[in-house]
Amino acid sequence: MKLVDMAHEKHSLWIFGYGSLVWKPDFAYKRRKVGYIKGYKRRFWHGDDFHRGDKEKPGRVATLVEDEEACTWGVAYEVPQSHMEESLQYLNVREVMLGGYITEIVEFVPKEKSHTPLLALVYIATSDNPIYLGPASDVEIAAQISISSGKTGHNIEYLLRLAEFMRLCCPEVEDEHLFSIEAALLKIFPHGEVTLSAQKAL
């Protein structure tokens, strides 16, 4: 069944975000749920030469990498049918045209035990993308993030807001990759300067 057909049949569409969408959706939605998807791990392996970087200094942003043992936490947004077309058009520009992501359908498991799993649309950047950067050490990724800024803001903000979301909404989850990069970034700057650096480009 096609995505549009599935969405119209259910009168709404769920969209799962695991990067900037967790704190900056910028599209109309009815409600949101914190939860996770299985079979993927979040990695800062994708390049960004528009939102959080440029052609000379591409930023590092999150994508999903298949891993049967892993799960990735984030937020699912329910988009009603009345806003579906405009929301998908907006996300197509933001995530696909400018970000280089493709779409997949995944099963989303809400954090609230009383809520049943649901199907959601997710945006993933794969290794065949021209701006895909691939693996690097936590120190190398942090160093690249520390000097990158784009049309939407500094790459530092992207990292810190994502880490903040995980601590506030999923305090029981230890995202080693995310928090290790954050720790490496904080070592680059004297105390307090990391926040100021992120704000300069806002």
mmCIF file of N, CA and C in Angstrom, residues 79-166:
data_model
loop_
_atom_site.group_PDB
_atom_site.id
_atom_site.type_symbol
_atom_site.label_atom_id
_atom_site.label_comp_id
_atom_site.label_asym_id
_atom_site.label_seq_id
_atom_site.Cartn_x
_atom_site.Cartn_y
_atom_site.Cartn_z
ATOM 1 N N VAL A 79 -0.077 13.804 11.979
ATOM 2 C CA VAL A 79 -0.490 14.882 11.078
ATOM 3 C C VAL A 79 -1.880 14.560 10.546
ATOM 4 N N PRO A 80 -2.876 15.402 10.824
ATOM 5 C CA PRO A 80 -4.227 15.136 10.329
ATOM 6 C C PRO A 80 -4.304 15.280 8.816
ATOM 7 N N GLN A 81 -5.301 14.676 8.243
ATOM 8 C CA GLN A 81 -5.460 14.680 6.793
ATOM 9 C C GLN A 81 -5.520 16.101 6.235
ATOM 10 N N SER A 82 -6.108 17.017 6.992
ATOM 11 C CA SER A 82 -6.254 18.397 6.523
ATOM 12 C C SER A 82 -4.913 19.116 6.342
ATOM 13 N N HIS A 83 -3.874 18.644 7.037
ATOM 14 C CA HIS A 83 -2.548 19.272 6.938
ATOM 15 C C HIS A 83 -1.532 18.365 6.271
ATOM 16 N N MET A 84 -1.944 17.204 5.819
ATOM 17 C CA MET A 84 -1.028 16.192 5.323
ATOM 18 C C MET A 84 -0.228 16.664 4.106
ATOM 19 N N GLU A 85 -0.920 17.219 3.120
ATOM 20 C CA GLU A 85 -0.249 17.610 1.886
ATOM 21 C C GLU A 85 0.792 18.696 2.130
ATOM 22 N N GLU A 86 0.424 19.735 2.876
ATOM 23 C CA GLU A 86 1.364 20.830 3.112
ATOM 24 C C GLU A 86 2.540 20.382 3.986
ATOM 25 N N SER A 87 2.278 19.498 4.952
ATOM 26 C CA SER A 87 3.346 19.001 5.826
ATOM 27 C C SER A 87 4.340 18.150 5.047
ATOM 28 N N LEU A 88 3.829 17.280 4.182
ATOM 29 C CA LEU A 88 4.701 16.423 3.387
ATOM 30 C C LEU A 88 5.496 17.234 2.365
ATOM 31 N N GLN A 89 4.890 18.273 1.821
ATOM 32 C CA GLN A 89 5.612 19.140 0.885
ATOM 33 C C GLN A 89 6.743 19.861 1.603
ATOM 34 N N TYR A 90 6.466 20.354 2.806
ATOM 35 C CA TYR A 90 7.486 21.039 3.595
ATOM 36 C C TYR A 90 8.641 20.096 3.929
ATOM 37 N N LEU A 91 8.300 18.893 4.384
ATOM 38 C CA LEU A 91 9.332 17.925 4.762
ATOM 39 C C LEU A 91 10.099 17.401 3.548
ATOM 40 N N ASN A 92 9.451 17.354 2.405
ATOM 41 C CA ASN A 92 10.146 16.922 1.196
ATOM 42 C C ASN A 92 11.261 17.909 0.838
ATOM 43 N N VAL A 93 10.984 19.199 1.016
ATOM 44 C CA VAL A 93 12.014 20.210 0.759
ATOM 45 C C VAL A 93 13.097 20.142 1.836
ATOM 46 N N ARG A 94 12.672 20.130 3.089
ATOM 47 C CA ARG A 94 13.614 20.163 4.221
ATOM 48 C C ARG A 94 14.483 18.919 4.311
ATOM 49 N N GLU A 95 13.877 17.751 4.199
ATOM 50 C CA GLU A 95 14.601 16.506 4.442
ATOM 51 C C GLU A 95 15.135 15.842 3.173
ATOM 52 N N VAL A 96 14.375 15.904 2.086
ATOM 53 C CA VAL A 96 14.757 15.183 0.868
ATOM 54 C C VAL A 96 15.579 16.064 -0.073
ATOM 55 N N MET A 97 15.004 17.203 -0.504
ATOM 56 C CA MET A 97 15.685 18.048 -1.475
ATOM 57 C C MET A 97 16.936 18.709 -0.904
ATOM 58 N N LEU A 98 16.825 19.242 0.331
ATOM 59 C CA LEU A 98 17.964 19.943 0.939
ATOM 60 C C LEU A 98 18.798 19.041 1.842
ATOM 61 N N GLY A 99 18.187 17.982 2.373
ATOM 62 C CA GLY A 99 18.894 17.129 3.319
ATOM 63 C C GLY A 99 19.426 15.837 2.743
ATOM 64 N N GLY A 100 18.877 15.397 1.611
ATOM 65 C CA GLY A 100 19.350 14.173 0.986
ATOM 66 C C GLY A 100 18.813 12.890 1.599
ATOM 67 N N TYR A 101 17.688 12.979 2.301
ATOM 68 C CA TYR A 101 17.113 11.806 2.946
ATOM 69 C C TYR A 101 16.094 11.114 2.043
ATOM 70 N N ILE A 102 15.848 9.834 2.315
ATOM 71 C CA ILE A 102 14.788 9.079 1.657
ATOM 72 C C ILE A 102 13.776 8.675 2.727
ATOM 73 N N THR A 103 12.635 8.150 2.316
ATOM 74 C CA THR A 103 11.601 7.795 3.285
ATOM 75 C C THR A 103 11.451 6.281 3.426
ATOM 76 N N GLU A 104 11.101 5.877 4.628
ATOM 77 C CA GLU A 104 10.784 4.482 4.929
ATOM 78 C C GLU A 104 9.584 4.468 5.871
ATOM 79 N N ILE A 105 8.918 3.323 5.939
ATOM 80 C CA ILE A 105 7.838 3.128 6.898
ATOM 81 C C ILE A 105 8.347 2.199 7.996
ATOM 82 N N VAL A 106 8.203 2.605 9.248
ATOM 83 C CA VAL A 106 8.706 1.818 10.375
ATOM 84 C C VAL A 106 7.615 1.664 11.430
ATOM 85 N N GLU A 107 7.819 0.714 12.325
ATOM 86 C CA GLU A 107 6.906 0.555 13.464
ATOM 87 C C GLU A 107 7.426 1.378 14.627
ATOM 88 N N PHE A 108 6.594 2.253 15.129
ATOM 89 C CA PHE A 108 6.935 3.127 16.245
ATOM 90 C C PHE A 108 6.276 2.601 17.518
ATOM 91 N N VAL A 109 7.064 2.492 18.577
ATOM 92 C CA VAL A 109 6.559 2.008 19.861
ATOM 93 C C VAL A 109 6.534 3.171 20.858
ATOM 94 N N PRO A 110 5.345 3.624 21.269
ATOM 95 C CA PRO A 110 5.257 4.744 22.212
ATOM 96 C C PRO A 110 5.839 4.391 23.576
ATOM 97 N N LYS A 111 6.369 5.398 24.252
ATOM 98 C CA LYS A 111 6.916 5.211 25.598
ATOM 99 C C LYS A 111 5.830 4.812 26.583
ATOM 100 N N GLU A 112 4.654 5.396 26.423
ATOM 101 C CA GLU A 112 3.521 5.069 27.292
ATOM 102 C C GLU A 112 3.076 3.634 27.025
ATOM 103 N N LYS A 113 3.150 2.799 28.036
ATOM 104 C CA LYS A 113 2.856 1.371 27.876
ATOM 105 C C LYS A 113 1.432 1.106 27.408
ATOM 106 N N SER A 114 0.523 2.012 27.733
ATOM 107 C CA SER A 114 -0.886 1.809 27.378
ATOM 108 C C SER A 114 -1.180 2.106 25.911
ATOM 109 N N HIS A 115 -0.213 2.703 25.204
ATOM 110 C CA HIS A 115 -0.407 3.049 23.804
ATOM 111 C C HIS A 115 0.142 1.942 22.904
ATOM 112 N N THR A 116 -0.606 1.597 21.878
ATOM 113 C CA THR A 116 -0.194 0.521 20.984
ATOM 114 C C THR A 116 0.793 1.025 19.926
ATOM 115 N N PRO A 117 1.659 0.142 19.397
ATOM 116 C CA PRO A 117 2.581 0.521 18.325
ATOM 117 C C PRO A 117 1.822 0.989 17.087
ATOM 118 N N LEU A 118 2.463 1.785 16.269
ATOM 119 C CA LEU A 118 1.823 2.317 15.070
ATOM 120 C C LEU A 118 2.852 2.456 13.960
ATOM 121 N N LEU A 119 2.392 2.565 12.742
ATOM 122 C CA LEU A 119 3.279 2.759 11.603
ATOM 123 C C LEU A 119 3.569 4.243 11.417
ATOM 124 N N ALA A 120 4.823 4.558 11.103
ATOM 125 C CA ALA A 120 5.210 5.954 10.949
ATOM 126 C C ALA A 120 6.172 6.110 9.772
ATOM 127 N N LEU A 121 6.138 7.281 9.202
ATOM 128 C CA LEU A 121 7.066 7.646 8.138
ATOM 129 C C LEU A 121 8.351 8.164 8.779
ATOM 130 N N VAL A 122 9.506 7.749 8.253
ATOM 131 C CA VAL A 122 10.778 8.242 8.781
ATOM 132 C C VAL A 122 11.700 8.596 7.622
ATOM 133 N N TYR A 123 12.547 9.596 7.840
ATOM 134 C CA TYR A 123 13.508 10.043 6.827
ATOM 135 C C TYR A 123 14.898 9.518 7.197
ATOM 136 N N ILE A 124 15.542 8.825 6.238
ATOM 137 C CA ILE A 124 16.839 8.198 6.475
ATOM 138 C C ILE A 124 17.806 8.577 5.350
ATOM 139 N N ALA A 125 19.037 8.909 5.721
ATOM 140 C CA ALA A 125 20.087 9.169 4.726
ATOM 141 C C ALA A 125 20.959 7.925 4.617
ATOM 142 N N THR A 126 21.133 7.428 3.424
ATOM 143 C CA THR A 126 21.910 6.207 3.209
ATOM 144 C C THR A 126 23.310 6.519 2.676
ATOM 145 N N SER A 127 24.166 5.508 2.662
ATOM 146 C CA SER A 127 25.569 5.698 2.293
ATOM 147 C C SER A 127 25.781 6.041 0.822
ATOM 148 N N ASP A 128 24.773 5.850 -0.016
ATOM 149 C CA ASP A 128 24.941 6.195 -1.424
ATOM 150 C C ASP A 128 24.614 7.659 -1.714
ATOM 151 N N ASN A 129 24.303 8.420 -0.663
ATOM 152 C CA ASN A 129 24.031 9.846 -0.815
ATOM 153 C C ASN A 129 25.336 10.603 -1.006
ATOM 154 N N PRO A 130 25.397 11.558 -1.932
ATOM 155 C CA PRO A 130 26.641 12.309 -2.198
ATOM 156 C C PRO A 130 27.212 13.037 -0.978
ATOM 157 N N ILE A 131 26.361 13.457 -0.050
ATOM 158 C CA ILE A 131 26.871 14.195 1.116
ATOM 159 C C ILE A 131 26.948 13.325 2.373
ATOM 160 N N TYR A 132 26.817 12.016 2.196
ATOM 161 C CA TYR A 132 26.981 11.088 3.315
ATOM 162 C C TYR A 132 28.459 11.049 3.692
ATOM 163 N N LEU A 133 28.772 11.218 4.977
ATOM 164 C CA LEU A 133 30.159 11.295 5.429
ATOM 165 C C LEU A 133 30.677 9.984 6.010
ATOM 166 N N GLY A 134 29.794 9.195 6.596
ATOM 167 C CA GLY A 134 30.203 7.911 7.143
ATOM 168 C C GLY A 134 30.806 7.995 8.531
ATOM 169 N N PRO A 135 31.338 6.869 9.010
ATOM 170 C CA PRO A 135 31.868 6.792 10.379
ATOM 171 C C PRO A 135 33.091 7.674 10.599
ATOM 172 N N ALA A 136 33.252 8.083 11.851
ATOM 173 C CA ALA A 136 34.438 8.818 12.302
ATOM 174 C C ALA A 136 34.456 8.705 13.817
ATOM 175 N N SER A 137 35.574 9.038 14.424
ATOM 176 C CA SER A 137 35.657 8.966 15.880
ATOM 177 C C SER A 137 34.806 10.067 16.509
ATOM 178 N N ASP A 138 34.468 9.896 17.787
ATOM 179 C CA ASP A 138 33.695 10.910 18.503
ATOM 180 C C ASP A 138 34.413 12.259 18.479
ATOM 181 N N VAL A 139 35.723 12.235 18.634
ATOM 182 C CA VAL A 139 36.523 13.470 18.647
ATOM 183 C C VAL A 139 36.480 14.151 17.282
ATOM 184 N N GLU A 140 36.598 13.377 16.214
ATOM 185 C CA GLU A 140 36.562 13.945 14.861
ATOM 186 C C GLU A 140 35.193 14.536 14.543
ATOM 187 N N ILE A 141 34.145 13.820 14.930
ATOM 188 C CA ILE A 141 32.784 14.319 14.684
ATOM 189 C C ILE A 141 32.550 15.607 15.471
ATOM 190 N N ALA A 142 32.957 15.626 16.729
ATOM 191 C CA ALA A 142 32.786 16.822 17.562
ATOM 192 C C ALA A 142 33.543 18.010 16.990
ATOM 193 N N ALA A 143 34.752 17.762 16.504
ATOM 194 C CA ALA A 143 35.564 18.842 15.931
ATOM 195 C C ALA A 143 34.883 19.430 14.699
ATOM 196 N N GLN A 144 34.294 18.571 13.877
ATOM 197 C CA GLN A 144 33.607 19.049 12.681
ATOM 198 C C GLN A 144 32.355 19.840 13.048
ATOM 199 N N ILE A 145 31.621 19.345 14.030
ATOM 200 C CA ILE A 145 30.410 20.033 14.491
ATOM 201 C C ILE A 145 30.758 21.413 15.054
ATOM 202 N N SER A 146 31.886 21.509 15.741
ATOM 203 C CA SER A 146 32.256 22.756 16.421
ATOM 204 C C SER A 146 32.511 23.920 15.474
ATOM 205 N N ILE A 147 32.814 23.631 14.208
ATOM 206 C CA ILE A 147 33.153 24.713 13.262
ATOM 207 C C ILE A 147 32.129 24.867 12.139
ATOM 208 N N SER A 148 31.011 24.143 12.231
ATOM 209 C CA SER A 148 30.040 24.139 11.129
ATOM 210 C C SER A 148 28.769 24.910 11.478
ATOM 211 N N SER A 149 28.300 25.667 10.495
ATOM 212 C CA SER A 149 27.087 26.455 10.666
ATOM 213 C C SER A 149 26.404 26.622 9.313
ATOM 214 N N GLY A 150 25.067 26.616 9.321
ATOM 215 C CA GLY A 150 24.329 26.731 8.072
ATOM 216 C C GLY A 150 23.160 27.696 8.164
ATOM 217 N N LYS A 151 22.244 27.586 7.216
ATOM 218 C CA LYS A 151 21.108 28.501 7.120
ATOM 219 C C LYS A 151 20.195 28.426 8.341
ATOM 220 N N THR A 152 20.092 27.246 8.965
ATOM 221 C CA THR A 152 19.189 27.063 10.096
ATOM 222 C C THR A 152 19.847 27.402 11.419
ATOM 223 N N GLY A 153 21.180 27.315 11.471
ATOM 224 C CA GLY A 153 21.876 27.619 12.711
ATOM 225 C C GLY A 153 23.167 26.836 12.827
ATOM 226 N N HIS A 154 23.790 26.939 14.006
ATOM 227 C CA HIS A 154 25.072 26.272 14.235
ATOM 228 C C HIS A 154 24.863 24.774 14.456
ATOM 229 N N ASN A 155 25.824 24.000 13.995
ATOM 230 C CA ASN A 155 25.781 22.549 14.178
ATOM 231 C C ASN A 155 25.824 22.170 15.664
ATOM 232 N N ILE A 156 26.454 23.016 16.468
ATOM 233 C CA ILE A 156 26.516 22.773 17.913
ATOM 234 C C ILE A 156 25.108 22.724 18.501
ATOM 235 N N GLU A 157 24.264 23.665 18.078
ATOM 236 C CA GLU A 157 22.888 23.702 18.595
ATOM 237 C C GLU A 157 22.175 22.397 18.304
ATOM 238 N N TYR A 158 22.351 21.886 17.113
ATOM 239 C CA TYR A 158 21.709 20.623 16.710
ATOM 240 C C TYR A 158 22.079 19.509 17.687
ATOM 241 N N LEU A 159 23.363 19.377 17.971
ATOM 242 C CA LEU A 159 23.832 18.329 18.866
ATOM 243 C C LEU A 159 23.322 18.523 20.291
ATOM 244 N N LEU A 160 23.461 19.727 20.822
ATOM 245 C CA LEU A 160 23.096 19.976 22.214
ATOM 246 C C LEU A 160 21.596 19.840 22.455
ATOM 247 N N ARG A 161 20.790 20.292 21.507
ATOM 248 C CA ARG A 161 19.338 20.180 21.671
ATOM 249 C C ARG A 161 18.879 18.721 21.613
ATOM 250 N N LEU A 162 19.537 17.933 20.787
ATOM 251 C CA LEU A 162 19.193 16.517 20.708
ATOM 252 C C LEU A 162 19.568 15.807 22.015
ATOM 253 N N ALA A 163 20.737 16.127 22.549
ATOM 254 C CA ALA A 163 21.153 15.543 23.820
ATOM 255 C C ALA A 163 20.223 15.984 24.947
ATOM 256 N N GLU A 164 19.802 17.241 24.910
ATOM 257 C CA GLU A 164 18.885 17.763 25.919
ATOM 258 C C GLU A 164 17.540 17.031 25.863
ATOM 259 N N PHE A 165 17.051 16.795 24.652
ATOM 260 C CA PHE A 165 15.799 16.057 24.489
ATOM 261 C C PHE A 165 15.898 14.676 25.127
ATOM 262 N N MET A 166 16.993 13.975 24.856
ATOM 263 C CA MET A 166 17.157 12.618 25.390
ATOM 264 C C MET A 166 17.171 12.643 26.916
#
